[in-house]
CSV table of C-alpha atoms and ligand atoms in Angstrom, one decimal:
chain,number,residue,atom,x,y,z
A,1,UNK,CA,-60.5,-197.5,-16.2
A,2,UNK,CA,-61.6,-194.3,-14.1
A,3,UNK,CA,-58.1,-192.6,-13.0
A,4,UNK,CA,-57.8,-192.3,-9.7
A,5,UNK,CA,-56.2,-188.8,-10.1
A,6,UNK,CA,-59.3,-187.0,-11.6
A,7,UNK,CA,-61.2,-186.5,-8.8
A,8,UNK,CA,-61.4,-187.5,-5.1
A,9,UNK,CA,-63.0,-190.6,-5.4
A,10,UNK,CA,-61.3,-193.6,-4.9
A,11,UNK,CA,-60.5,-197.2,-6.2
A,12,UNK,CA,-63.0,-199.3,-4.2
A,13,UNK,CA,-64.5,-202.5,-6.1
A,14,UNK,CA,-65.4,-205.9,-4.9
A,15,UNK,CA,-61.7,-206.9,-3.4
A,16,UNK,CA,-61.9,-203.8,-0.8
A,17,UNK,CA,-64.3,-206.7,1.2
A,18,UNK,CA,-61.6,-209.3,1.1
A,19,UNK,CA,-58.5,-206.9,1.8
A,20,UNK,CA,-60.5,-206.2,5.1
A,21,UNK,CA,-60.9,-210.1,5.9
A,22,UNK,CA,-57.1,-210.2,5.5
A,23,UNK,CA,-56.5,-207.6,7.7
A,24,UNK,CA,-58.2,-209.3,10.5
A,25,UNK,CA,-56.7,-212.1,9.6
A,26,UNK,CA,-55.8,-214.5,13.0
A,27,UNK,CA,-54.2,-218.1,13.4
A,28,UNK,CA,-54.2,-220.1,10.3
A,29,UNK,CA,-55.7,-217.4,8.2
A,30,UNK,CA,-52.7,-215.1,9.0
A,31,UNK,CA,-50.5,-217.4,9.1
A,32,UNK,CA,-51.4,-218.6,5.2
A,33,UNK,CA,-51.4,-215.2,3.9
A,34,UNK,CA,-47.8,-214.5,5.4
A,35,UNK,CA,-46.6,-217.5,3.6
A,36,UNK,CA,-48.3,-216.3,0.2
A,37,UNK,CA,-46.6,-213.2,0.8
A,38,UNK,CA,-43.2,-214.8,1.4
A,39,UNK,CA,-43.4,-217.1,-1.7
A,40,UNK,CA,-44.3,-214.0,-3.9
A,41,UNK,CA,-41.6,-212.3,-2.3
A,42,UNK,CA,-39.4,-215.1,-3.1
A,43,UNK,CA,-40.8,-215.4,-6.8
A,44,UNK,CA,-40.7,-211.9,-8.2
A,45,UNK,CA,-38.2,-210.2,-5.7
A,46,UNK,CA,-35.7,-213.0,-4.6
A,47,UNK,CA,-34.3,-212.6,-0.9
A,48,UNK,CA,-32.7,-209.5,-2.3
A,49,UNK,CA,-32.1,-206.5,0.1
A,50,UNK,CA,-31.3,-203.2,-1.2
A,51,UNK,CA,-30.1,-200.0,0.8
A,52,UNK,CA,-31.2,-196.9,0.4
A,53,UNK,CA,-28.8,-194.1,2.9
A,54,UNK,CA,-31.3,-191.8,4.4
A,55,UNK,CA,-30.2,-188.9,4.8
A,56,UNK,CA,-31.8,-185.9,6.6
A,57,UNK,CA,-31.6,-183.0,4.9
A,58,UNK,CA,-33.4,-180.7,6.7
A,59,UNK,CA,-36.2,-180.0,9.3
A,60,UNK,CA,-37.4,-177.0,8.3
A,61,UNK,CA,-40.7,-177.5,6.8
A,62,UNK,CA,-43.7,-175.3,6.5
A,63,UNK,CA,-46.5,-177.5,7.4
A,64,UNK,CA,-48.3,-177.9,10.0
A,65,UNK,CA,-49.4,-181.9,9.9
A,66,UNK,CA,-50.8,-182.8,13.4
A,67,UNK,CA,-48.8,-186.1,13.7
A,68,UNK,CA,-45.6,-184.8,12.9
A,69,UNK,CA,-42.8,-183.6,15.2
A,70,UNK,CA,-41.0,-181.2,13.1
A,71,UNK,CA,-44.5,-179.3,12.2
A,72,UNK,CA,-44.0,-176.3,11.9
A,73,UNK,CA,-45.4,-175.1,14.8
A,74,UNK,CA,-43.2,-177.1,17.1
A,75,UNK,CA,-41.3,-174.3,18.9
A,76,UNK,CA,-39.1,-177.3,20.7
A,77,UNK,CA,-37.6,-178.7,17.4
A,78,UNK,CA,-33.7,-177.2,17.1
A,79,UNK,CA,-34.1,-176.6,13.0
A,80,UNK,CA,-31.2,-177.3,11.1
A,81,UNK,CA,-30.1,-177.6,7.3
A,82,UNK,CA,-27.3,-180.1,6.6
A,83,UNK,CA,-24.4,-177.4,4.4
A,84,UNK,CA,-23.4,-179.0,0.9
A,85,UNK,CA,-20.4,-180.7,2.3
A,86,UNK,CA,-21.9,-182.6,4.8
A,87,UNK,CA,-23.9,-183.8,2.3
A,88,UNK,CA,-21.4,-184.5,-0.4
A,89,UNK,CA,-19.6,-186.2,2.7
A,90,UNK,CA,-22.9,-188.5,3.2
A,91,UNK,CA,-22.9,-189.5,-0.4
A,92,UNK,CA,-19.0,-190.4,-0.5
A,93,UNK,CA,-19.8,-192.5,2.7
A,94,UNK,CA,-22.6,-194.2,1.0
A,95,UNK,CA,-20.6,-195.1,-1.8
A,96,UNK,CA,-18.0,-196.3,-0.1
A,97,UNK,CA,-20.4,-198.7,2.0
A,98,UNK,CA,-21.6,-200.1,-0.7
A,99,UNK,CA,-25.3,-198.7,-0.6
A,100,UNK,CA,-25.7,-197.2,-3.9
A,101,UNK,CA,-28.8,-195.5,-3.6
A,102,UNK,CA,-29.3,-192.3,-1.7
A,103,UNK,CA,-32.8,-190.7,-0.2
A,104,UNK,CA,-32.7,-187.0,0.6
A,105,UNK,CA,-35.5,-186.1,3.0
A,106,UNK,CA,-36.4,-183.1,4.3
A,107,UNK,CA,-39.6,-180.7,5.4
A,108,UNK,CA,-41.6,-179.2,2.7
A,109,UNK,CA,-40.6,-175.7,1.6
A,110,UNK,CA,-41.3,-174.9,-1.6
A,111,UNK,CA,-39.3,-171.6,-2.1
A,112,UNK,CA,-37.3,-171.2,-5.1
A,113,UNK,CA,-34.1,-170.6,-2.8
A,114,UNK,CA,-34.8,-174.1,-1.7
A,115,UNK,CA,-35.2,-175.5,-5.6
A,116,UNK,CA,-32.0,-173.9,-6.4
A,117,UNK,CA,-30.3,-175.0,-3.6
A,118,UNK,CA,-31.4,-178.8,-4.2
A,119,UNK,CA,-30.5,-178.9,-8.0
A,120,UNK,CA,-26.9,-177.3,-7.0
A,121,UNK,CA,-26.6,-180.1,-4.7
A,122,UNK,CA,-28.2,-182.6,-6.8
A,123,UNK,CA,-25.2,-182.0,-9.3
A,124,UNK,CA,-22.7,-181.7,-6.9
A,125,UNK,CA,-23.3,-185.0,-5.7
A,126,UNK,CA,-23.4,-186.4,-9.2
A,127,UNK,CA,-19.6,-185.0,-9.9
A,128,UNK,CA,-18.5,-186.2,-6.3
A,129,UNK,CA,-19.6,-189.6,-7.0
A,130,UNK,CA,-19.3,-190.1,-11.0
A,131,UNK,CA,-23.2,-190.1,-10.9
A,132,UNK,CA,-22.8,-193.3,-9.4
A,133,UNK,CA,-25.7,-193.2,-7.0
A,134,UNK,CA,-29.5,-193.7,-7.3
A,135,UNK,CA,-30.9,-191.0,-6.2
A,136,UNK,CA,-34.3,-190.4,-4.5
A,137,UNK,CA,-35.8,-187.4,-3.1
A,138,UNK,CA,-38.5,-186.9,-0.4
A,139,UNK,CA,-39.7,-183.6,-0.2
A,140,UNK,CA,-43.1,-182.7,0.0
A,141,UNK,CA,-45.2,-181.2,-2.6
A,142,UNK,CA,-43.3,-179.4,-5.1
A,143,UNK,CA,-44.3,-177.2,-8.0
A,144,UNK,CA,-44.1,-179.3,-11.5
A,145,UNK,CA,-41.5,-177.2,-12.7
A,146,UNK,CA,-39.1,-177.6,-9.6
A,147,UNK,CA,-39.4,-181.5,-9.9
A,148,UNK,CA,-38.7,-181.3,-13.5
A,149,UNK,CA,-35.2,-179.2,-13.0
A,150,UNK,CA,-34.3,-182.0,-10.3
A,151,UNK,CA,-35.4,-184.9,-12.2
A,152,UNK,CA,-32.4,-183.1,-15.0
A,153,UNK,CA,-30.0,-182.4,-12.1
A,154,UNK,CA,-29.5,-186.2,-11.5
A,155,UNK,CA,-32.8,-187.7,-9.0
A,156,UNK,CA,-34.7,-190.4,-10.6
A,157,UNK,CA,-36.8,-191.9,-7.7
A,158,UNK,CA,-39.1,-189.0,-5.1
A,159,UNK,CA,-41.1,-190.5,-2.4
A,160,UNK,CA,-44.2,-189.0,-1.7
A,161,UNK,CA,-46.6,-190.5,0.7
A,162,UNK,CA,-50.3,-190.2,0.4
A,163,UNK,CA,-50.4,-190.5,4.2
A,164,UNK,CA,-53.9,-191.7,3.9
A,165,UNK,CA,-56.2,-192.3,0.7
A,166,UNK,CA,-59.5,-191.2,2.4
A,167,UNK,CA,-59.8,-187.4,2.0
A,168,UNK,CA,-61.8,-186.9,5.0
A,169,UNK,CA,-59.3,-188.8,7.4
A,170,UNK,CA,-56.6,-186.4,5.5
A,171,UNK,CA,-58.6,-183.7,6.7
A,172,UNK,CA,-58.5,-184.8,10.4
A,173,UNK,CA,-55.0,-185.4,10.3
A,174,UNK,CA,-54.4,-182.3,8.8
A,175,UNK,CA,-55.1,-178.2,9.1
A,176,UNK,CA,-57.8,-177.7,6.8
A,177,UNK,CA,-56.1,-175.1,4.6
A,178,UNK,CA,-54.8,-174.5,1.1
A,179,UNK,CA,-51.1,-175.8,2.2
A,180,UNK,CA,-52.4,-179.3,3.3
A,181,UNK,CA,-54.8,-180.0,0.0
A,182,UNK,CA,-55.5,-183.7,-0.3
A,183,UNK,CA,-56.2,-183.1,-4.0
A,184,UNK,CA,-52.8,-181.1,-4.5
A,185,UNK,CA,-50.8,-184.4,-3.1
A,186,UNK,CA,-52.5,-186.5,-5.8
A,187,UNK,CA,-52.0,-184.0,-8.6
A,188,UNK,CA,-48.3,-183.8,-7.4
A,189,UNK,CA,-48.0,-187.9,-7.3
A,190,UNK,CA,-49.4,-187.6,-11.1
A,191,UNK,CA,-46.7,-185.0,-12.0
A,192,UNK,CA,-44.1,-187.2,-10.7
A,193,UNK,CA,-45.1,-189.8,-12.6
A,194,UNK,CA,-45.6,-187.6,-15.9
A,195,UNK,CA,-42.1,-186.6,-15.3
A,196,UNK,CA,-40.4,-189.9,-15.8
A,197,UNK,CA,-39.8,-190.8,-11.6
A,198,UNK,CA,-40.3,-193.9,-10.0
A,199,UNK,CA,-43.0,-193.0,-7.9
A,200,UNK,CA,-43.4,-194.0,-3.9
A,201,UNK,CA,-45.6,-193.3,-2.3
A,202,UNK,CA,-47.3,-194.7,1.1
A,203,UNK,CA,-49.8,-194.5,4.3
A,204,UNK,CA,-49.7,-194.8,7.6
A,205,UNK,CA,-51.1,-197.5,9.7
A,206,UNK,CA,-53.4,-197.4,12.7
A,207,UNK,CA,-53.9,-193.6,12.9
A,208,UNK,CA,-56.6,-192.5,15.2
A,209,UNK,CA,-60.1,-192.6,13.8
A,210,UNK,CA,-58.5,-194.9,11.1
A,211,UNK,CA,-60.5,-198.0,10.2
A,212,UNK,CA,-59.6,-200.9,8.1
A,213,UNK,CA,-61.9,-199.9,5.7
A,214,UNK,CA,-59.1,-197.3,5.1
A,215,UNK,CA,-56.4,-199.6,5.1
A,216,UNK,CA,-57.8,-201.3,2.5
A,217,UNK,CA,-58.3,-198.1,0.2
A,218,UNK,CA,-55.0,-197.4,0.7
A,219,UNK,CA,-53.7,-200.7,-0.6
A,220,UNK,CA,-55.9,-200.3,-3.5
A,221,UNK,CA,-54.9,-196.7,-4.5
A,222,UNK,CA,-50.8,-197.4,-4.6
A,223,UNK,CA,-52.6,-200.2,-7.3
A,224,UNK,CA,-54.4,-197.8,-9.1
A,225,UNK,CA,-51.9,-195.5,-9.6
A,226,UNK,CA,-49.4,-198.2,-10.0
A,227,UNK,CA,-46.9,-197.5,-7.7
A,228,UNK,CA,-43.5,-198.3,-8.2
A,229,UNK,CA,-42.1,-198.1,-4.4
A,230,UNK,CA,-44.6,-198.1,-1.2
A,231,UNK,CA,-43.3,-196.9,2.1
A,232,UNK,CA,-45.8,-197.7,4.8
A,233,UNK,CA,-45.5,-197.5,8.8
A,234,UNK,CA,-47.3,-197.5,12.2
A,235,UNK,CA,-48.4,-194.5,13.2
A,236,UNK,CA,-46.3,-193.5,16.1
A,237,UNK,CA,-47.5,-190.6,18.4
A,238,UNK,CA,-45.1,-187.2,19.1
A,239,UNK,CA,-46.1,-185.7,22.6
A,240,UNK,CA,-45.7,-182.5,21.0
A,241,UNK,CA,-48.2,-182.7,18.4
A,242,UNK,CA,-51.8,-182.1,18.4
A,243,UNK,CA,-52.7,-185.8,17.1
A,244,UNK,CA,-51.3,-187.0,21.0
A,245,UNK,CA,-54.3,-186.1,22.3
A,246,UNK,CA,-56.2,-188.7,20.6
A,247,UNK,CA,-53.9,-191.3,21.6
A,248,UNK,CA,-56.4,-193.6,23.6
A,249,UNK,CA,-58.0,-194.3,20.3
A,250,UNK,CA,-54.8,-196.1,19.6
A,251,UNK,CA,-53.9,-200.2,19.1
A,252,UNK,CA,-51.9,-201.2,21.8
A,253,UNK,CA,-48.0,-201.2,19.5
A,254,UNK,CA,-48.0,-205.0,19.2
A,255,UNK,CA,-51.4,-205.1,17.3
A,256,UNK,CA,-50.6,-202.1,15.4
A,257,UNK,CA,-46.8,-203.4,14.3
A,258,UNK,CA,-49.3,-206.5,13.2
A,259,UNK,CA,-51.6,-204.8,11.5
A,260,UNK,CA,-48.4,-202.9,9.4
A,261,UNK,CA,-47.0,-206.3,8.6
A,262,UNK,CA,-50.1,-207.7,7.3
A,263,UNK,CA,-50.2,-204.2,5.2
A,264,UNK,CA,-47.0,-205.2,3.7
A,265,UNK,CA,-48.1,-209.0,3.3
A,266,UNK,CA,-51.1,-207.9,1.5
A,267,UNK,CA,-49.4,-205.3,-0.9
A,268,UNK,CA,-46.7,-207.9,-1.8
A,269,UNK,CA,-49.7,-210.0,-2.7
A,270,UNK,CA,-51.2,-207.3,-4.7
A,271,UNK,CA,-48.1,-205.9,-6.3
A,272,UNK,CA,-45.9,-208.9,-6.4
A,273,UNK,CA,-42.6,-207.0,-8.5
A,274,UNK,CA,-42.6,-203.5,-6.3
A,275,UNK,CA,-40.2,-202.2,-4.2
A,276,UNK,CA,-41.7,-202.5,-0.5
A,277,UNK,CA,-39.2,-200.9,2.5
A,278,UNK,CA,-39.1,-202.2,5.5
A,279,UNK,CA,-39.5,-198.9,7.3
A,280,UNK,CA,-37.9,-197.3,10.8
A,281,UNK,CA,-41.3,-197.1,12.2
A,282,UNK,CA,-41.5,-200.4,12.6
A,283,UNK,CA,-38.5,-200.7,14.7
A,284,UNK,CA,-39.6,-198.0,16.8
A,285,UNK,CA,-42.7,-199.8,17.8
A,286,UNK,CA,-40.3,-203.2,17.8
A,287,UNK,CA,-37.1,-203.8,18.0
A,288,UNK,CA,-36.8,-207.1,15.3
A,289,UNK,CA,-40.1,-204.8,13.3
A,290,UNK,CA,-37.7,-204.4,10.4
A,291,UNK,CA,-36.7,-208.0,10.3
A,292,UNK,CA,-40.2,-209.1,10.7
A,293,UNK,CA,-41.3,-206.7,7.6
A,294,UNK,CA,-39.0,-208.4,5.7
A,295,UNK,CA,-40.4,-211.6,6.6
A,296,UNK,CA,-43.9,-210.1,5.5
A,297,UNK,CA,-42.6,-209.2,2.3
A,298,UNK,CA,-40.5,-205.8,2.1
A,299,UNK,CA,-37.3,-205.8,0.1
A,300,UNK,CA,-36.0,-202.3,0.8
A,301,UNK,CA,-34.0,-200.5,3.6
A,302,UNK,CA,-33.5,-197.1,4.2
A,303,UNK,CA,-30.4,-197.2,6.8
A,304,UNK,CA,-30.0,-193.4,8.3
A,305,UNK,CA,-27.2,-192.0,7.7
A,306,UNK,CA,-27.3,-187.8,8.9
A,307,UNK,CA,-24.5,-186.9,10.7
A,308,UNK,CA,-25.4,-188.1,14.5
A,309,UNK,CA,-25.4,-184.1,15.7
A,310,UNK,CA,-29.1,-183.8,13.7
A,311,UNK,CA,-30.4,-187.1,14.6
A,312,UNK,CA,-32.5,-185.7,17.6
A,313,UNK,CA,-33.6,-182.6,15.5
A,314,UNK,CA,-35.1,-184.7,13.4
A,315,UNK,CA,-37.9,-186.6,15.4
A,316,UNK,CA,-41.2,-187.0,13.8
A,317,UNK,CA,-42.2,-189.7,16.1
A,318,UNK,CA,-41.0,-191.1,19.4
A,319,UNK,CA,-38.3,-194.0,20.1
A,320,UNK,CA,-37.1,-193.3,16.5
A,321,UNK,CA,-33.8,-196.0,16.6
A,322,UNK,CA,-30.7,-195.2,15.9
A,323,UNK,CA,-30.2,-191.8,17.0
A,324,UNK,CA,-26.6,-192.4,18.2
A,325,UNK,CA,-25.0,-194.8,15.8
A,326,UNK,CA,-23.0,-193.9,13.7
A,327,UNK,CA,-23.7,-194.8,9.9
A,328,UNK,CA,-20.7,-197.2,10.1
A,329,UNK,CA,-21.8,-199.0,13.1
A,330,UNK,CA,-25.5,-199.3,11.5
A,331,UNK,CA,-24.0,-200.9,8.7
A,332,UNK,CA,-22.7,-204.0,10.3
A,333,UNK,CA,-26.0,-204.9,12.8
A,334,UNK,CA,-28.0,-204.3,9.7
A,335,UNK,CA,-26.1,-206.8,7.6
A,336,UNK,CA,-26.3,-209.3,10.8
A,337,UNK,CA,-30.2,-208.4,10.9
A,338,UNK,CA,-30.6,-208.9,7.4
A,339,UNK,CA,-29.0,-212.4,7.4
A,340,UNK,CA,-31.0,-213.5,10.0
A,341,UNK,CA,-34.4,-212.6,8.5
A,342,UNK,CA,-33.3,-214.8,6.0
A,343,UNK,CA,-32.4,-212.3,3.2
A,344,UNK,CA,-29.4,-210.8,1.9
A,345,UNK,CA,-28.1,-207.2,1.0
A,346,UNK,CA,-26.8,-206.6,-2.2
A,347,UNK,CA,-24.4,-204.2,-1.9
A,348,UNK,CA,-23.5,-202.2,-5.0
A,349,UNK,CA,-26.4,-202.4,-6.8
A,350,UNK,CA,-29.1,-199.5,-7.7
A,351,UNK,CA,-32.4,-202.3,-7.2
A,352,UNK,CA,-34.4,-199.9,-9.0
A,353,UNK,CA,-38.1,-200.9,-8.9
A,354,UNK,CA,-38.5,-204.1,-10.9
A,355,UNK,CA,-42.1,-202.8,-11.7
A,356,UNK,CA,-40.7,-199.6,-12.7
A,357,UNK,CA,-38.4,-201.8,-15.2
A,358,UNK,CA,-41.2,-203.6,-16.3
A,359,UNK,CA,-43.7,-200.5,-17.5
A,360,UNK,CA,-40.7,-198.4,-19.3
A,361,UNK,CA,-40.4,-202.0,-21.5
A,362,UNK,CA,-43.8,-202.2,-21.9
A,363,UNK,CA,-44.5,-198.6,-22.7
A,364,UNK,CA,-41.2,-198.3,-24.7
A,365,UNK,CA,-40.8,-201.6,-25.9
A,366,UNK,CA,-36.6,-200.9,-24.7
A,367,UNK,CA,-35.5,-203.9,-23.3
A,368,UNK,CA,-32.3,-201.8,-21.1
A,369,UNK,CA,-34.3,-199.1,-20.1
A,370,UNK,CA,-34.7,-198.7,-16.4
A,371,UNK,CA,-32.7,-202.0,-16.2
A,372,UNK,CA,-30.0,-200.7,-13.8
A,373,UNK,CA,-30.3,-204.1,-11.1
A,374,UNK,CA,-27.1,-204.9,-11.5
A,375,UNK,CA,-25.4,-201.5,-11.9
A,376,UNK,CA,-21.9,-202.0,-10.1
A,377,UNK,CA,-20.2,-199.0,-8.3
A,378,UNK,CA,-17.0,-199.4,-9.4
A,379,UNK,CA,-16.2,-195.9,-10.6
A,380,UNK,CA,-17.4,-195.3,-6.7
A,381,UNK,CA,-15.1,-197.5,-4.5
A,382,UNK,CA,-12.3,-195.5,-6.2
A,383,UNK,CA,-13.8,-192.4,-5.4
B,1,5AD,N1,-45.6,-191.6,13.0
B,1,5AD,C1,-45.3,-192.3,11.9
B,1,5AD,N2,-44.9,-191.8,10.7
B,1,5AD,C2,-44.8,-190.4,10.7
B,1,5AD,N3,-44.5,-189.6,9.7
B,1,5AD,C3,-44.6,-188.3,10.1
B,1,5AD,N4,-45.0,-188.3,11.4
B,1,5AD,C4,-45.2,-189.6,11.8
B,1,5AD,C5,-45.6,-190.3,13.0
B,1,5AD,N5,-45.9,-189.6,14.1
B,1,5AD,C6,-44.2,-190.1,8.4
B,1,5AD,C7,-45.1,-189.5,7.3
B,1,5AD,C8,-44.2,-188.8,6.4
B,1,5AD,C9,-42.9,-189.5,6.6
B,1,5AD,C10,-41.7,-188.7,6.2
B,1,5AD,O1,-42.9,-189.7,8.0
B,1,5AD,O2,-45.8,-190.6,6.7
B,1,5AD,O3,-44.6,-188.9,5.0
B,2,SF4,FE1,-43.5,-181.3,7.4
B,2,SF4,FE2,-43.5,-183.8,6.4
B,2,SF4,FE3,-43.7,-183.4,9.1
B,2,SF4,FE4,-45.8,-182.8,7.5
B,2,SF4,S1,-44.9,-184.9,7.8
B,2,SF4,S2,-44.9,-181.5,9.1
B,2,SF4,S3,-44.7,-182.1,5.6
B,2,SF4,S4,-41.9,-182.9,7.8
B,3,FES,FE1,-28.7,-198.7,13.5
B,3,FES,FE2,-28.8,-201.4,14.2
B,3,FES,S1,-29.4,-200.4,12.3
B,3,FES,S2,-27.9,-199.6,15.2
């Protein structure tokens, strides 16, 4: 099979046709593939929710993406790096709620100061919390050396989103420079994988001058590289970004919150054992559009939990929820929203990608490797 990686072209092949049909999907149609989706969920998945608690590093990045609020360019944004201890604080609280699994997000600078200061904190956290928490990172492009030294200070999951798989839409949604090379973010998603990571990576959905055509592609590249974790959104516009322009080329947000959940339907379809999250976007644009992408088939939540003084310096879309609850107050409507899209969170447990799990046995042929599903924090609720 061609890799994917190589070159620029892309996974197409005869199903690129009938992802399309799905996406257009109405009445019966849709309402057959949401039930697929569900019973796949329900079959490889179970109604398991895990929690991942987001927290936002820092919004000092040195891109430029035209979508994004925090670009670099954006003289509004108040920039801000969370210090160690609030950090370390974040993790303890995370632990203590039960959530296990920690994302570190941030904007994409790729100085060495910036590498050092991550794999201190990377170990810092692991002593704090007896290495007791998953961790995943989510910061941009990185040289393959940097990801290596955080890979051995403790993270074992990095989310990196493709954003789009067609390289000329990456082009429009992006200055065309060296710093935003479409060919750099897939040789980085290949040195993630090389590295040992579980790999996530995503799109999102209903960007102007997208078309389903796209949509499709996209679905068929996380296959092709064989994702282990897909984050996918709506698009949601920033006044203060160049892409706002271009907003009367936008889906009205109802149609485009559909289109996202038949993304998810169709992925869980596709890539039945996966971790999908049900992502903040989608309550943005709704407020029950987490629930519903649980209904559609994500498994995965990312509750945020920065200290509530960043929350509004770190806005890369508008109506982003959540801005003034505090982590502890998030935790119990999540649980109640959870329950009533019919699933439940398992505290205390890692949920590492099942697919993840799945290829290590294969390729290793060790039946415990990667299995950490029901890895018990103990050692944390003492901490
Ligand atoms: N709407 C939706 N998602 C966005 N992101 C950045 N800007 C926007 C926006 N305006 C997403 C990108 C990025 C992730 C961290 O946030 O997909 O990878
Ligand atoms: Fe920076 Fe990420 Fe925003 Fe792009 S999407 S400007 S890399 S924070
Ligand atoms: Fe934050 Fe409901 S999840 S207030």
């Amino acid at each position: 099979m061609e890799n994917p990686f190589d070159n620029n072209t892309l996974p197409d092949g005869g199903s690129k046709e009938e992802i399309v049909g799905w996406l257009r999907a109405r009445g019966e149609e849709r309402a057959w593939l949401f039930a697929q989706a569900a019973r796949i969920k329900r079959e490889h998945v179970g109604n398991s929710v895990y929690l991942r608690g987001l927290v936002e590093y820092s919004n000092r990045c040195a891109k430029n993406c035209y979508y994004c609020g925090i670009r670099r360019s954006n003289p509004r944004v108040r920039r801000y790096t969370m210090t160690d201890a609030e950090v370390i604080e974040a993790a303890r609280y995370a632990c203590r709620a039960g959530y296990a699994s920690l994302v570190i997000q941030g904007g994409e600078l790729s100085s060495t100061r910036r590498a050092r200061e991550i794999t201190r904190l990377l170990e810092k956290i692991g002593a704090a919390t007896g290495n007791s928490l998953g961790i995943t990172l989510s910061l941009g492009e990185q040289p393959r050396e940097t990801l290596r030294a955080w890979k051995e200070a403790g993270a074992r999951r990095y989310l990196l989103r493709v954003e789009t798989s067609n390289p000329a839409l990456y082009a429009k949604i992006h200055p065309n420079d060296a710093r935003h090379d479409f060919q750099k973010r897939l040789d980085t998603l290949r040195h993630l994988r090389e590295l040992g990571y579980q790999v996530g990576t995503g799109c999102m959905i209903g960007l102007p001058f997208q078309t389903l055509d796209d949509l499709a592609g996209d679905l068929l590249f996380f296959k092709e590289i064989d994702a282990d974790m897909v984050g996918m959104g709506p698009y949601v516009e920033h006044e203060e970004t160049p892409l706002y322009r271009h907003r009367e080329l936008l889906l009205p947000p109802a149609t485009r919150l559909d289109l996202a959940l038949k993304m998810i339907a169709i992925l869980r379809v596709l890539m039945p054992d996966i971790n999908i999250v049900a992502t903040t976007a989608m309550q943005a644009l709704d407020k029950i559009g987490r629930e519903k992408a649980l209904k559609a088939g994500a498994n995965i939540i990312m509750p945020n939990i920065t200290p509530v003084k960043y929350r509004a310096d770190y806005l890369l879309y508008e109506n982003k929820p959540c801005i003034d609850e505090e982590a502890e107050q998030c935790k119990e409507c999540l649980d109640m929203r959870v329950r009533l899209a019919g699933d439940e969170i398992r505290y205390g447990e890692w949920g590492d990608s099942r697919h993840f799990a799945r290829r290590t046995v294969e390729k290793t042929g060790d039946e415990h490797a990667g299995n950490d599903q029901k890895h018990l924090i103990l050692h944390a609720l003492n901490t």
